[in-house]
Short mmCIF file of C-alpha atoms in Angstrom, two decimals:
data_model
loop_
_atom_site.label_atom_id
_atom_site.label_comp_id
_atom_site.label_asym_id
_atom_site.label_seq_id
_atom_site.Cartn_x
_atom_site.Cartn_y
_atom_site.Cartn_z
CA MET A 189 62.05 -15.02 20.87
CA PRO A 190 62.58 -16.73 17.49
CA VAL A 191 64.91 -19.73 17.61
CA VAL A 192 66.35 -21.22 14.43
CA THR A 193 68.24 -24.52 14.38
CA ILE A 194 70.31 -25.39 11.33
CA ARG A 195 71.42 -28.99 10.99
CA MET A 196 74.16 -29.52 8.45
CA ALA A 197 77.22 -31.53 7.60
CA SER A 198 80.37 -30.27 9.28
CA GLY A 199 82.97 -28.49 7.20
CA ARG A 200 81.65 -24.94 6.84
CA THR A 201 84.01 -22.16 7.84
CA LEU A 202 83.49 -19.83 10.76
CA GLU A 203 83.03 -16.98 8.29
CA GLN A 204 80.29 -18.87 6.39
CA LYS A 205 78.41 -19.50 9.65
CA ARG A 206 78.89 -15.88 10.72
CA ILE A 207 77.39 -14.61 7.44
CA LEU A 208 74.53 -17.12 7.53
CA ALA A 209 73.65 -16.20 11.12
CA ALA A 210 73.62 -12.50 10.21
CA GLU A 211 71.44 -13.07 7.13
CA ILE A 212 68.94 -15.24 9.00
CA THR A 213 68.78 -12.75 11.87
CA ALA A 214 68.20 -9.87 9.44
CA ALA A 215 65.38 -11.75 7.66
CA ILE A 216 63.63 -12.63 10.91
CA THR A 217 64.03 -9.10 12.26
CA ARG A 218 62.65 -7.61 9.05
CA THR A 219 59.78 -10.09 8.72
CA LEU A 220 58.66 -10.42 12.33
CA GLY A 221 59.64 -6.97 13.58
CA VAL A 222 61.61 -8.31 16.54
CA ASP A 223 64.82 -6.96 18.00
CA PRO A 224 67.93 -8.78 16.71
CA GLU A 225 68.89 -9.49 20.33
CA GLN A 226 65.83 -11.75 20.56
CA VAL A 227 66.88 -13.98 17.65
CA PHE A 228 68.85 -17.16 18.38
CA VAL A 229 70.53 -19.27 15.69
CA PHE A 230 71.92 -22.70 16.59
CA PHE A 231 74.21 -24.65 14.28
CA GLU A 232 74.23 -28.41 14.72
CA GLU A 233 77.04 -29.96 12.74
CA HIS A 234 77.18 -33.63 11.96
CA ASP A 235 80.02 -35.72 10.54
CA LYS A 236 79.32 -36.79 6.97
CA GLU A 237 79.50 -40.42 8.09
CA ASN A 238 76.40 -39.76 10.21
CA ILE A 239 74.22 -38.41 7.37
CA ALA A 240 72.62 -40.46 4.62
CA GLN A 241 70.46 -39.56 1.64
CA ALA A 242 68.79 -42.05 -0.65
CA GLY A 243 70.39 -44.86 1.33
CA ARG A 244 73.96 -43.61 0.85
CA LEU A 245 76.23 -42.07 3.46
CA PHE A 246 77.52 -38.62 2.57
CA SER A 247 81.02 -39.79 3.51
CA GLU A 248 80.84 -42.34 0.68
CA SER A 249 79.79 -39.91 -2.02
#
């Protein structure tokens, strides 16, 4: 049972997440030979004010 967790800034559309989940599931199914029903994809979305890179908050970029 492969489990993938994607952590990202909030703001992506439902359609973008739908496509990404399908693409990731297809890659895992193809590579590992597992049934798509066994693949779980979790999206963890974070407000840009809660993410920093190089000492700067994304919300201030």
